[in-house]
GROMACS .gro file of C-alpha atoms in nm:
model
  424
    1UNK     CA    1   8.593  -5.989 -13.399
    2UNK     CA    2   8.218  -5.965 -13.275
    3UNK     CA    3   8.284  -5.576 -13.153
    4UNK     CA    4   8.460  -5.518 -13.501
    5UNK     CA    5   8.242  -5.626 -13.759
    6UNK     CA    6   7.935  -5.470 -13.514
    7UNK     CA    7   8.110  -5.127 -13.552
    8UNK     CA    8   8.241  -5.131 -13.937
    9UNK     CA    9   7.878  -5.230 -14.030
   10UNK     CA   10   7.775  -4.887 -13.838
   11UNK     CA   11   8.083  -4.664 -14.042
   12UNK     CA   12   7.956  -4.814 -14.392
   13UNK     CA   13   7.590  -4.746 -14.332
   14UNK     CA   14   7.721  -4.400 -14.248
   15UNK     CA   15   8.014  -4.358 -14.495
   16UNK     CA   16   7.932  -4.636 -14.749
   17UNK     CA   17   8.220  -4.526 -14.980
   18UNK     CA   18   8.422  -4.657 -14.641
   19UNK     CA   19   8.309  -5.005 -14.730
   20UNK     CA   20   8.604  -5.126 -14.923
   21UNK     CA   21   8.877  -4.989 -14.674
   22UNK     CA   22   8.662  -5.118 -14.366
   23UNK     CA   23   8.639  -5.469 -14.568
   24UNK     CA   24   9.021  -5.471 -14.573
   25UNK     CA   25   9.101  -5.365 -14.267
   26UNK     CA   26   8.872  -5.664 -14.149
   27UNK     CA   27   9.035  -5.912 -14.358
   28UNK     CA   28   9.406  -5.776 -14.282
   29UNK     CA   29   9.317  -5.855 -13.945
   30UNK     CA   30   9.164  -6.165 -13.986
   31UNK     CA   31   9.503  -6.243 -14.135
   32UNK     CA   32   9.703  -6.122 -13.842
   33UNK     CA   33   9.451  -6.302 -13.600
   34UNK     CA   34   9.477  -6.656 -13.844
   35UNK     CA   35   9.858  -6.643 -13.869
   36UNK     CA   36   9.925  -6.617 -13.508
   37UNK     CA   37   9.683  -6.912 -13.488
   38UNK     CA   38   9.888  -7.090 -13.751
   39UNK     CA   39  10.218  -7.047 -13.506
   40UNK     CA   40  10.048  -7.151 -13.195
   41UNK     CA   41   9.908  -7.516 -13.351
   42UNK     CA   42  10.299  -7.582 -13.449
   43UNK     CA   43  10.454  -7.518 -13.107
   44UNK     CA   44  10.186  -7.685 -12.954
   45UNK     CA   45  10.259  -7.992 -13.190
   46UNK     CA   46  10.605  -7.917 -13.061
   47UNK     CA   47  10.499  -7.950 -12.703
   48UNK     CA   48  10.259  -8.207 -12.705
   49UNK     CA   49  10.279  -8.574 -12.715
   50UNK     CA   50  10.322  -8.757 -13.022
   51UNK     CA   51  10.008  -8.903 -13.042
   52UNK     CA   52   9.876  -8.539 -13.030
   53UNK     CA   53  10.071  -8.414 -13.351
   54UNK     CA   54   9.809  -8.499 -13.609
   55UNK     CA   55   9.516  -8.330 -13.470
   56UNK     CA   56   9.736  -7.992 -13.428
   57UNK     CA   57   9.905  -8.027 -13.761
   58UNK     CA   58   9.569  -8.094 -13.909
   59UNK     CA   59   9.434  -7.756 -13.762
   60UNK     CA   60   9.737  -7.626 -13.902
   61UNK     CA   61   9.631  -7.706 -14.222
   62UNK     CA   62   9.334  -7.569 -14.193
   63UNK     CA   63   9.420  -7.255 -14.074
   64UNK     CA   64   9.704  -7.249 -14.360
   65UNK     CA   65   9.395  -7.271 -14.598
   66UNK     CA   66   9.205  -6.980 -14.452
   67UNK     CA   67   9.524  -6.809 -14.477
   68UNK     CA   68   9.618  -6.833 -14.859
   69UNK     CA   69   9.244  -6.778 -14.902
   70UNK     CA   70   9.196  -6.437 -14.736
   71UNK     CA   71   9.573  -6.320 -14.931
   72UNK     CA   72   9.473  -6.471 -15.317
   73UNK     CA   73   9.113  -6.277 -15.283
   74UNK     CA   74   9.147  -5.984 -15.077
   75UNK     CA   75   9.447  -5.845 -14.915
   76UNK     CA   76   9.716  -5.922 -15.213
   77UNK     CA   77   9.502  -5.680 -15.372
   78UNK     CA   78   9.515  -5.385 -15.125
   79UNK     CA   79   9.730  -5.182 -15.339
   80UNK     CA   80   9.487  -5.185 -15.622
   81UNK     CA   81   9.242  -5.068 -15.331
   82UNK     CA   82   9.385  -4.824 -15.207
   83UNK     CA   83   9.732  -4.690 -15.390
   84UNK     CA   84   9.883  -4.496 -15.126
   85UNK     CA   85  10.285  -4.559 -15.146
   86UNK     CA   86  10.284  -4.731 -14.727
   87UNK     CA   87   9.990  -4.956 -14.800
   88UNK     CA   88  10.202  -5.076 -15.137
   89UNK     CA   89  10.548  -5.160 -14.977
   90UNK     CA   90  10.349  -5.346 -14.675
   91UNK     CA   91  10.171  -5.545 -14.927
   92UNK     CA   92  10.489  -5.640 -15.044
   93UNK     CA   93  10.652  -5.633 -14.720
   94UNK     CA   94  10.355  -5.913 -14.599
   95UNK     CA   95  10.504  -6.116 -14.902
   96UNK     CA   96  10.785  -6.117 -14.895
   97UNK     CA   97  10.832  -6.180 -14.437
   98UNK     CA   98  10.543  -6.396 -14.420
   99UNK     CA   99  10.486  -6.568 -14.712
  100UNK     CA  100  10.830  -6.605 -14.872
  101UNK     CA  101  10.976  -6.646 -14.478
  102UNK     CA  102  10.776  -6.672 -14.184
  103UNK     CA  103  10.519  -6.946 -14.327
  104UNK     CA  104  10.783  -7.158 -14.480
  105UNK     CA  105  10.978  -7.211 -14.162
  106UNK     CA  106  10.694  -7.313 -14.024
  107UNK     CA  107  10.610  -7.544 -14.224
  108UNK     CA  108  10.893  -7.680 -14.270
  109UNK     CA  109  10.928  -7.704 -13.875
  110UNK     CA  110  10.556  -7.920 -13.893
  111UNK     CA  111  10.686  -8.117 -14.172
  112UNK     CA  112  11.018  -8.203 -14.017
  113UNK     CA  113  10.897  -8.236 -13.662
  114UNK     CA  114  11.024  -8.583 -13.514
  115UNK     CA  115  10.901  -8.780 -13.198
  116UNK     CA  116  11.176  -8.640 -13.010
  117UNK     CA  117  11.057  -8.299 -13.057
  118UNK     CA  118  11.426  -8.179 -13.197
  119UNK     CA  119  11.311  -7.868 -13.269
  120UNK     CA  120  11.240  -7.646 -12.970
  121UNK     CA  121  10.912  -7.426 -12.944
  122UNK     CA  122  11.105  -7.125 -12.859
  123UNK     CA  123  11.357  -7.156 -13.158
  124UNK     CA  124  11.010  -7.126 -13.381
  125UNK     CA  125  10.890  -6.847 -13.178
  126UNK     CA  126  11.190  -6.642 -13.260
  127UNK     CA  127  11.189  -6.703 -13.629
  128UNK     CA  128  10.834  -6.718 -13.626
  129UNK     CA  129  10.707  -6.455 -13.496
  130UNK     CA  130  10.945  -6.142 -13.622
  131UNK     CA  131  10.693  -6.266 -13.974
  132UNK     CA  132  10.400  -6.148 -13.890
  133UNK     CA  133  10.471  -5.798 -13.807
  134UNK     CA  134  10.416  -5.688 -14.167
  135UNK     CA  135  10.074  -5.822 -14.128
  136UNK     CA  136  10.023  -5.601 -13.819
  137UNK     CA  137  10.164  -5.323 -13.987
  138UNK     CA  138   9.927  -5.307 -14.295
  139UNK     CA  139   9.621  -5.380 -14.088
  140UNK     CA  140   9.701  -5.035 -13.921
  141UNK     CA  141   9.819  -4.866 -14.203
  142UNK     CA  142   9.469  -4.952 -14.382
  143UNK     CA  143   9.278  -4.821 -14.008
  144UNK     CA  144   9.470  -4.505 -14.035
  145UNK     CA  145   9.381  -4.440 -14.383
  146UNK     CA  146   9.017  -4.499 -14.317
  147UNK     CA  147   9.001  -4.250 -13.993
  148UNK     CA  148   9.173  -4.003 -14.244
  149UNK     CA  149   8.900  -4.027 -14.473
  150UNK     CA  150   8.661  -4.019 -14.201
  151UNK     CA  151   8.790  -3.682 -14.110
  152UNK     CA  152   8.797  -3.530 -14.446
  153UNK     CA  153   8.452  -3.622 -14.481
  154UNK     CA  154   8.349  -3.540 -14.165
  155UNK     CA  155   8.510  -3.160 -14.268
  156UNK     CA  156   8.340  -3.189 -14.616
  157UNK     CA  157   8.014  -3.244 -14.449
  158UNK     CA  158   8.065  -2.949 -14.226
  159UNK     CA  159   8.152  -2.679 -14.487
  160UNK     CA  160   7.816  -2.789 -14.690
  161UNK     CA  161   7.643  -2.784 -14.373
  162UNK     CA  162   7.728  -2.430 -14.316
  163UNK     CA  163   7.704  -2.366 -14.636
  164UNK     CA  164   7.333  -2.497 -14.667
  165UNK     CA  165   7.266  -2.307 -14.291
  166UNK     CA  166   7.374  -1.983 -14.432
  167UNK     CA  167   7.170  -2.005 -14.774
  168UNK     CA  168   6.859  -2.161 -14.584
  169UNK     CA  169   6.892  -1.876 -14.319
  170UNK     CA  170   6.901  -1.617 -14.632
  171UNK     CA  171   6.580  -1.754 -14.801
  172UNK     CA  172   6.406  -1.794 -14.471
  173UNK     CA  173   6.463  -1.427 -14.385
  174UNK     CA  174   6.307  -1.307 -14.706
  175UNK     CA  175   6.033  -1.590 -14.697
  176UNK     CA  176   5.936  -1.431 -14.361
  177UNK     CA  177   5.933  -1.087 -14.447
  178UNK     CA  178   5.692  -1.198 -14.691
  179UNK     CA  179   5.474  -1.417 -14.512
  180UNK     CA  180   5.459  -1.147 -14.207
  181UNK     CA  181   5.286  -0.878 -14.502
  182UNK     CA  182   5.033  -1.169 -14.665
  183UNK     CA  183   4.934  -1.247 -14.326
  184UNK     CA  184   4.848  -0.933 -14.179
  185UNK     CA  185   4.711  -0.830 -14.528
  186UNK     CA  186   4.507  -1.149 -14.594
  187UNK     CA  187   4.597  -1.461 -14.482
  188UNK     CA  188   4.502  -1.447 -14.096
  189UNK     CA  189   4.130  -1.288 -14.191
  190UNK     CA  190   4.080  -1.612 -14.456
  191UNK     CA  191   4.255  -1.861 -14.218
  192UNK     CA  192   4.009  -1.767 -13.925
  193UNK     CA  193   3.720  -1.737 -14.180
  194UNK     CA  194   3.836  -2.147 -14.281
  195UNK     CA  195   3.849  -2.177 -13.880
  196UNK     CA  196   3.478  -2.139 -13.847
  197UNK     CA  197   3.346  -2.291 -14.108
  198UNK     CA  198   3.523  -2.624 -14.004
  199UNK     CA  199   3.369  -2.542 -13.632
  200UNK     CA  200   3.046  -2.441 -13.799
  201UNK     CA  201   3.037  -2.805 -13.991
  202UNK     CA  202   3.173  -3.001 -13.675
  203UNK     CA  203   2.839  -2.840 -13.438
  204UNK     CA  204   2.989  -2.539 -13.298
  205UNK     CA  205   2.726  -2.276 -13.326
  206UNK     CA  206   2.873  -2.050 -13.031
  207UNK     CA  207   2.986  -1.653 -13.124
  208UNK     CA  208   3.303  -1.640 -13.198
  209UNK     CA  209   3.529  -1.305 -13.163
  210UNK     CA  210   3.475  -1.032 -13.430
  211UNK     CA  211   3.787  -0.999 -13.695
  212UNK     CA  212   3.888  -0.651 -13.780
  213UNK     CA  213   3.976  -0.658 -14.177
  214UNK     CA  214   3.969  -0.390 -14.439
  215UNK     CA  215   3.865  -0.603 -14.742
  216UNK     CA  216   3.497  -0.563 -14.776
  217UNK     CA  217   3.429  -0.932 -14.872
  218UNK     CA  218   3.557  -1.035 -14.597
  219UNK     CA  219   3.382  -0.871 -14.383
  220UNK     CA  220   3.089  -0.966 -14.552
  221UNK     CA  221   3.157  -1.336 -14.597
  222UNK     CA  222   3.172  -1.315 -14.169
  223UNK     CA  223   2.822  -1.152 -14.211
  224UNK     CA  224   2.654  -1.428 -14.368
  225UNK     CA  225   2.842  -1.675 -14.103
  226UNK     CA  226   2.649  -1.547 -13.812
  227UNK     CA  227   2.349  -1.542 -14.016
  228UNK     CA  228   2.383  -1.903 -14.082
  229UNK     CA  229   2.536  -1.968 -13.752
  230UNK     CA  230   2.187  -1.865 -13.633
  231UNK     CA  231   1.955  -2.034 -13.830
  232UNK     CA  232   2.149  -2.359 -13.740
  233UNK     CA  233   2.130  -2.260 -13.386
  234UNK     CA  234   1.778  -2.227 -13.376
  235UNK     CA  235   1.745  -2.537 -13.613
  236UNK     CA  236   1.941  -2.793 -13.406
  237UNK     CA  237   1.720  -2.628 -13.107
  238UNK     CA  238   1.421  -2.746 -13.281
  239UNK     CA  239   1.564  -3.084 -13.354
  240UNK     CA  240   1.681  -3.153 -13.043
  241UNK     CA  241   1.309  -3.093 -12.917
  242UNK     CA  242   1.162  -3.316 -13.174
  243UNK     CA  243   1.393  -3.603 -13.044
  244UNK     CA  244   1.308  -3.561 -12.655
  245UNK     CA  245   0.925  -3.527 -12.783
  246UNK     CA  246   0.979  -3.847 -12.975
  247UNK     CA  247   1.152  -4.023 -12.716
  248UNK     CA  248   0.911  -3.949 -12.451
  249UNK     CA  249   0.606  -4.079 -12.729
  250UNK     CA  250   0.809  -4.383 -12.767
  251UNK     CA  251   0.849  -4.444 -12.384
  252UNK     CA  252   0.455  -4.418 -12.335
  253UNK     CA  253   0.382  -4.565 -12.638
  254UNK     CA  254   0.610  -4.912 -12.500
  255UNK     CA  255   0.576  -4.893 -12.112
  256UNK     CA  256   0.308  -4.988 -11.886
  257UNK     CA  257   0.278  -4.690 -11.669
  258UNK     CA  258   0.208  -4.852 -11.345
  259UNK     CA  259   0.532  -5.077 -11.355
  260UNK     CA  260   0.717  -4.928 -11.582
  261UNK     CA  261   0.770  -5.206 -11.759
  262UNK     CA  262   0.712  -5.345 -12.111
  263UNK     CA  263   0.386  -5.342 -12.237
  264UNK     CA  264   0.198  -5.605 -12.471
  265UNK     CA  265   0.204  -5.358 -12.789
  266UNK     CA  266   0.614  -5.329 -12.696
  267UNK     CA  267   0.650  -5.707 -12.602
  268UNK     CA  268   0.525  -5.796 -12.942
  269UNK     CA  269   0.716  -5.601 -13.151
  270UNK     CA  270   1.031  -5.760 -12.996
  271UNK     CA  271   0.957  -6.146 -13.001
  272UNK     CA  272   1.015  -6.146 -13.374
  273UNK     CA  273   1.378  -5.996 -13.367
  274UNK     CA  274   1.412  -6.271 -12.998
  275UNK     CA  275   1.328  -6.574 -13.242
  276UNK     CA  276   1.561  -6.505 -13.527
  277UNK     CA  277   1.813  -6.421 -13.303
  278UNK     CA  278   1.766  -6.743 -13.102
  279UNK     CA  279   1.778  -6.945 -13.467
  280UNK     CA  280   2.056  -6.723 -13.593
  281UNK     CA  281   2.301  -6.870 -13.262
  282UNK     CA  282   2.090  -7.171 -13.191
  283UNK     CA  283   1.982  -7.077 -12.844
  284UNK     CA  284   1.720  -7.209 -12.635
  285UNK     CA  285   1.428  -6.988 -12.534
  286UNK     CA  286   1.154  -7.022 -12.283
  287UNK     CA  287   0.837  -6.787 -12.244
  288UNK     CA  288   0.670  -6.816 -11.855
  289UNK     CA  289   0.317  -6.644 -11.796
  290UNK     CA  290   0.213  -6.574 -11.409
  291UNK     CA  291  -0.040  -6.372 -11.267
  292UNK     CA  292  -0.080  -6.311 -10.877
  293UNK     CA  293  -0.304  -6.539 -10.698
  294UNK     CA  294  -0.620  -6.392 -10.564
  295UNK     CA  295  -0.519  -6.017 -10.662
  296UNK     CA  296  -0.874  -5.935 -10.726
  297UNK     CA  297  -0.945  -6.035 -10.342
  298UNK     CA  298  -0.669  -5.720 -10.254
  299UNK     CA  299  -0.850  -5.499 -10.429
  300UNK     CA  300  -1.164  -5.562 -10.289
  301UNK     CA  301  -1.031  -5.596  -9.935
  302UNK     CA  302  -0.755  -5.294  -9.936
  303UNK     CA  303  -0.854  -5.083 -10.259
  304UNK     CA  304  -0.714  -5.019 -10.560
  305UNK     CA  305  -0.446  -4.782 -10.463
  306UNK     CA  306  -0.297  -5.043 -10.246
  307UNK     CA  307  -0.325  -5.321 -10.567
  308UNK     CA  308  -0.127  -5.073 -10.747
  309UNK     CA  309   0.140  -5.069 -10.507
  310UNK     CA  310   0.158  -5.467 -10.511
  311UNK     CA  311   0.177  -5.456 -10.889
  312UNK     CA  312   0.477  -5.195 -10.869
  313UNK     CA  313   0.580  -5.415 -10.617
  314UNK     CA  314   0.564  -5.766 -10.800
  315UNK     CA  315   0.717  -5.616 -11.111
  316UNK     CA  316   1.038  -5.412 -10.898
  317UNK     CA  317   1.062  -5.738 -10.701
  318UNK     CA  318   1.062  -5.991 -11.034
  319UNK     CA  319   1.301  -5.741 -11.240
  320UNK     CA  320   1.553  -5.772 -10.973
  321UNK     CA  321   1.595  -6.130 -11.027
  322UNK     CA  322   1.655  -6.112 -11.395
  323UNK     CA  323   1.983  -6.245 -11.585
  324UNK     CA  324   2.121  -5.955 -11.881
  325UNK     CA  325   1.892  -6.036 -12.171
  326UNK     CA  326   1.613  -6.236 -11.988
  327UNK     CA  327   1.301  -5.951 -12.093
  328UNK     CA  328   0.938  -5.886 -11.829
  329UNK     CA  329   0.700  -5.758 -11.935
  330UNK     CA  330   0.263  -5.652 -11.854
  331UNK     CA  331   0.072  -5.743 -12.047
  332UNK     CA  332  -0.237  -5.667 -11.852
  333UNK     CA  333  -0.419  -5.679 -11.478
  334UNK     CA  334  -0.203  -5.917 -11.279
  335UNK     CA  335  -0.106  -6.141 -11.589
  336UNK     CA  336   0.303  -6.094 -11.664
  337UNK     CA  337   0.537  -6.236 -11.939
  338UNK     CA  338   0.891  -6.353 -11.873
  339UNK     CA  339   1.106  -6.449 -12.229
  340UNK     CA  340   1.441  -6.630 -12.076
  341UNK     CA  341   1.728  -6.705 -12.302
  342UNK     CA  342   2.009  -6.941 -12.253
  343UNK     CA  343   1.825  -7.233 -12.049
  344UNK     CA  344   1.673  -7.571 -12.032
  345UNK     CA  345   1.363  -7.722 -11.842
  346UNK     CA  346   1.559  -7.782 -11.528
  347UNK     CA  347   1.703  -7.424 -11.541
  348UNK     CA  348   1.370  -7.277 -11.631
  349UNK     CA  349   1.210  -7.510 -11.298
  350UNK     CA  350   1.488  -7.353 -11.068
  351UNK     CA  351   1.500  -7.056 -11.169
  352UNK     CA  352   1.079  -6.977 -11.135
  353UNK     CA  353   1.048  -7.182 -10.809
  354UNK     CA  354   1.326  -6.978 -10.649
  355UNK     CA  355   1.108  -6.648 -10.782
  356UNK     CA  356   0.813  -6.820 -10.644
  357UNK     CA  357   0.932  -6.839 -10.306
  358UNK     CA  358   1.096  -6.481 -10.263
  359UNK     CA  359   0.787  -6.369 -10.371
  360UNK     CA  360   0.592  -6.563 -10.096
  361UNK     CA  361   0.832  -6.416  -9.860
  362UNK     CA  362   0.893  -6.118  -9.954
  363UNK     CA  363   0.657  -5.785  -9.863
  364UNK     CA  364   0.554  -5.627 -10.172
  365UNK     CA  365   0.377  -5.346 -10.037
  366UNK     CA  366   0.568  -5.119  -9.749
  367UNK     CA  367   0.307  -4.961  -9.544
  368UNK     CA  368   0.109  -5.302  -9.478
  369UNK     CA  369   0.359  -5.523  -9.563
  370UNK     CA  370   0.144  -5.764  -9.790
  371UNK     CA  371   0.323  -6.056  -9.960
  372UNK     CA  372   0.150  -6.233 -10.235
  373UNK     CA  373   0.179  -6.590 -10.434
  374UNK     CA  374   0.178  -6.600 -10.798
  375UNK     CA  375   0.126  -6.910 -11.043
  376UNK     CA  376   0.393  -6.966 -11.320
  377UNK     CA  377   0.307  -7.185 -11.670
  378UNK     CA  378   0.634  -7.209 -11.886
  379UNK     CA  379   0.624  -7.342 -12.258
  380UNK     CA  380   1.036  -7.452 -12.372
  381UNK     CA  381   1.153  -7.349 -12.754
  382UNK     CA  382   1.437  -7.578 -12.834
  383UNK     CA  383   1.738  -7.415 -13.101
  384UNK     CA  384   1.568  -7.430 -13.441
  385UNK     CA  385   1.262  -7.529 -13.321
  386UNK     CA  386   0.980  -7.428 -13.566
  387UNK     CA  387   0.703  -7.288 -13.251
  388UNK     CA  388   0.646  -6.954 -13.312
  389UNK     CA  389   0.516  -6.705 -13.077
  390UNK     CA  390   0.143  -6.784 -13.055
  391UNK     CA  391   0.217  -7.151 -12.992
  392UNK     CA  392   0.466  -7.109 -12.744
  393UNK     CA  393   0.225  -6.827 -12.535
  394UNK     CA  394  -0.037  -7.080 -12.616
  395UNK     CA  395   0.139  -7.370 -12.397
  396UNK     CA  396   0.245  -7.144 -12.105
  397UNK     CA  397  -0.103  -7.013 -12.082
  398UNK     CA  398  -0.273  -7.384 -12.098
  399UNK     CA  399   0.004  -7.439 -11.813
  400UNK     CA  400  -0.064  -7.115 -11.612
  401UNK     CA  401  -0.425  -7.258 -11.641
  402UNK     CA  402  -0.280  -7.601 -11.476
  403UNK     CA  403  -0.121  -7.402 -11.193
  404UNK     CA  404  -0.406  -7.198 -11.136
  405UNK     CA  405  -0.629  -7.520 -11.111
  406UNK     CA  406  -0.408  -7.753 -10.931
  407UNK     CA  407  -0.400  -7.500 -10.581
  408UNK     CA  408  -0.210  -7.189 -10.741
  409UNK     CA  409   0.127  -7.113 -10.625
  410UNK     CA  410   0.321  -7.308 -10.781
  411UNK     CA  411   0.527  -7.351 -11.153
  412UNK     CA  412   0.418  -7.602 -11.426
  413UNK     CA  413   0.677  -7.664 -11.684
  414UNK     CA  414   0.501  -7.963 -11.871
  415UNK     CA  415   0.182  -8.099 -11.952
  416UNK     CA  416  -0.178  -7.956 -12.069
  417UNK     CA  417  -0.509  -8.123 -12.048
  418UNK     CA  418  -0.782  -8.086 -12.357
  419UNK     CA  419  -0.971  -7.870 -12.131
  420UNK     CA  420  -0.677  -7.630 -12.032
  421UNK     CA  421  -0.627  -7.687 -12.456
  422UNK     CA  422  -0.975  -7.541 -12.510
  423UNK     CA  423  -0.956  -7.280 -12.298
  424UNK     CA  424  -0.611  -7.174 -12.430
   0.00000   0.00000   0.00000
């Protein structure tokens, strides 16, 4: 029944004016399918124990119900549906052996049936059963007449098909003969004339082949192409120059050109854009100043060249350890800034006594291999906090000033005295 009503619902998308035929086919055999069911609760009423009888005559009922239903509403009326002279006398044949014969005897079997089973399975069988071959009948007398419709649309379809194939083939043939003499004529200049403007408007400046036409305007609309081909040429030359020149102003305009790093004048034009970022997500923020301990005393004792190279050193070496969007930057002599994002006191500790160490350790300089110490002052910005920039440089300087005075080498993350306040 699955398989059945899966397939009719693909012939009536198909051939909807199917539907009704399909519809009673279904229902003739639903008929067939329920009146065989019918048969089998009475023998097996006939078979079974007593006690069993009312649960198999009561699906008989049932199924008795279904039965009268699917005639009264549907199949009675398959005539109307479809008048062909077979489908009318099997209507009337399905009255008249199951209705009128088949379903009374069994029936009449149920209703009579007696503890001692006195009625034998097999005598119902044989009356039974002879009944519902009317049934059978009309369901494929209704199949037939739907594959026979199938077919003479299926033939109908073809004969427009071919019909359509021959006219379309007709119209294309002069359509082409056309086309072919508007295209050599005109069309192919003015399509590869709309060609290079869209290349000329998408950055395309290169030569493109020359186009043989006879129309004059043509010929002269490709004129004024190159012309403007070149001016652009020579125009996005000059732009492109202006960018690279403006690029490399902006690069020594922001970097210190020792390090390579940030400069003050850059550093300062990003802290504002830092902060309101740092509100806008409510992220913590901390600003470190260190300088190198003693650098003036590696000057003096290896020259300046060589102080350089511990610089270049110090900043390559310091960069390295930096987490994506932490920013370092020179702001002048030996003095550096850090800005860290994302971290607390503790983190802030860690994180410069680690760098304090490696830098202890670490050569800065190749051909001597000099290592240096550095002092670090750190001032915290809590989310929302109101400390701008100048207060928070202010604290990490008054601590730098703390490190510097307590030995040097080390990291101060709290605290300031009033004179490291003055001073600051």
């Amino acid at each position: 029944m699955a398989l059945r009503d899966l397939v009719s619902g693909h012939i009536m998308r198909e051939s909807p004016d199917l539907a009704g035929a399909l519809m009673l086919a279904n229902s003739a055999g639903t008929l067939r399918d329920q009146e065989g069911r019918l048969g089998s609760y009475v023998v097996m009423a006939l078979l079974a124990p007593a006690e069993r009888d009312p649960l198999y005559l009561q699906r008989m009922r049932a199924t008795e119900g279904i039965i009268k239903n699917l005639w009264s509403t549907n199949v009675s009326m398959a005539a109307n549906l479809l008048p062909d002279p077979e489908i009318v006398e099997l209507v009337k044949a399905v009255e008249r052996d199951y209705f009128n014969d088949a379903l009374i005897t069994a029936l009449d079997a149920a209703d009579m049936h007696a503890a001692d089973n006195s009625l034998s399975a097999a005598q119902l069988t044989e009356n039974y059963v002879p009944g519902m071959r009317s049934s059978e009948q009309l369901r494929s007398a209704v199949v037939k007449h739907s594959i026979a419709s199938l077919h003479r649309n299926s033939e109908d379809a073809l004969r427009g098909l071919i019909g359509s194939v021959l006219l379309s083939g007709g119209i294309l043939a002069v359509l082409s003969i056309v086309a072919i003499a508007f295209r050599n004529a005109l069309f192919s200049p003015l399509m590869r004339l709309h060609d290079e403007v869209i290349a000329l408007a998408g950055g395309d400046h290169g030569e493109p082949k020359r186009v043989r036409s006879a129309a004059v305007e043509v010929s002269d609309i490709f004129g004024g192409l190159r012309v403007l081909r070149k001016n652009l040429t020579e125009k996005r030359a000059l732009e492109e120059e202006q960018r690279r020149l403006n690029r490399r102003l902006r690069r020594l305009a922001e970097t210190d050109t020792l390090t390579g790093l940030l400069n003050r004048r850059a550093l300062l034009s990003r802290v504002d854009a830092m902060f309101r970022r740092a509100d806008r997500i409510g992220e913590t923020m901390a600003v470190v100043l260190f300088d190198i301990d003693h650098f003036k005393y590696v000057n003096d004792t290896h020259g300046h060249a060589v102080g350089d190279e511990v610089l270049s050193g110090v900043a390559r070496l310091v960069d390295s350890t930096l987490r994506t969007g932490d920013t370092l930057a020179r702001i002048g002599g030996e003095e550096f800034v850090l800005v860290l994002r994302r971290v607390d006191e503790d983190t802030v500790a860690n994180m410069l006594e680690r760098l304090r160490i490696q830098l202890s350790e670490t050569p800065v300089q190749g051909k001597l291999g000099l290592t240096v110490t550095a002092s670090f002052g750190a001032a915290m910005r809590p989310a929302g906090s109101a400390m701008d920039w100048d207060e928070m440089f202010s604290v990490a300087d008054q601590r730098l000033y703390i490190a510097k005075g307590t030995g040097r080498n080390r990291v101060v993350v709290q605290g300031y005295s009033p004179e490291t306040r003055q001073r600051a």
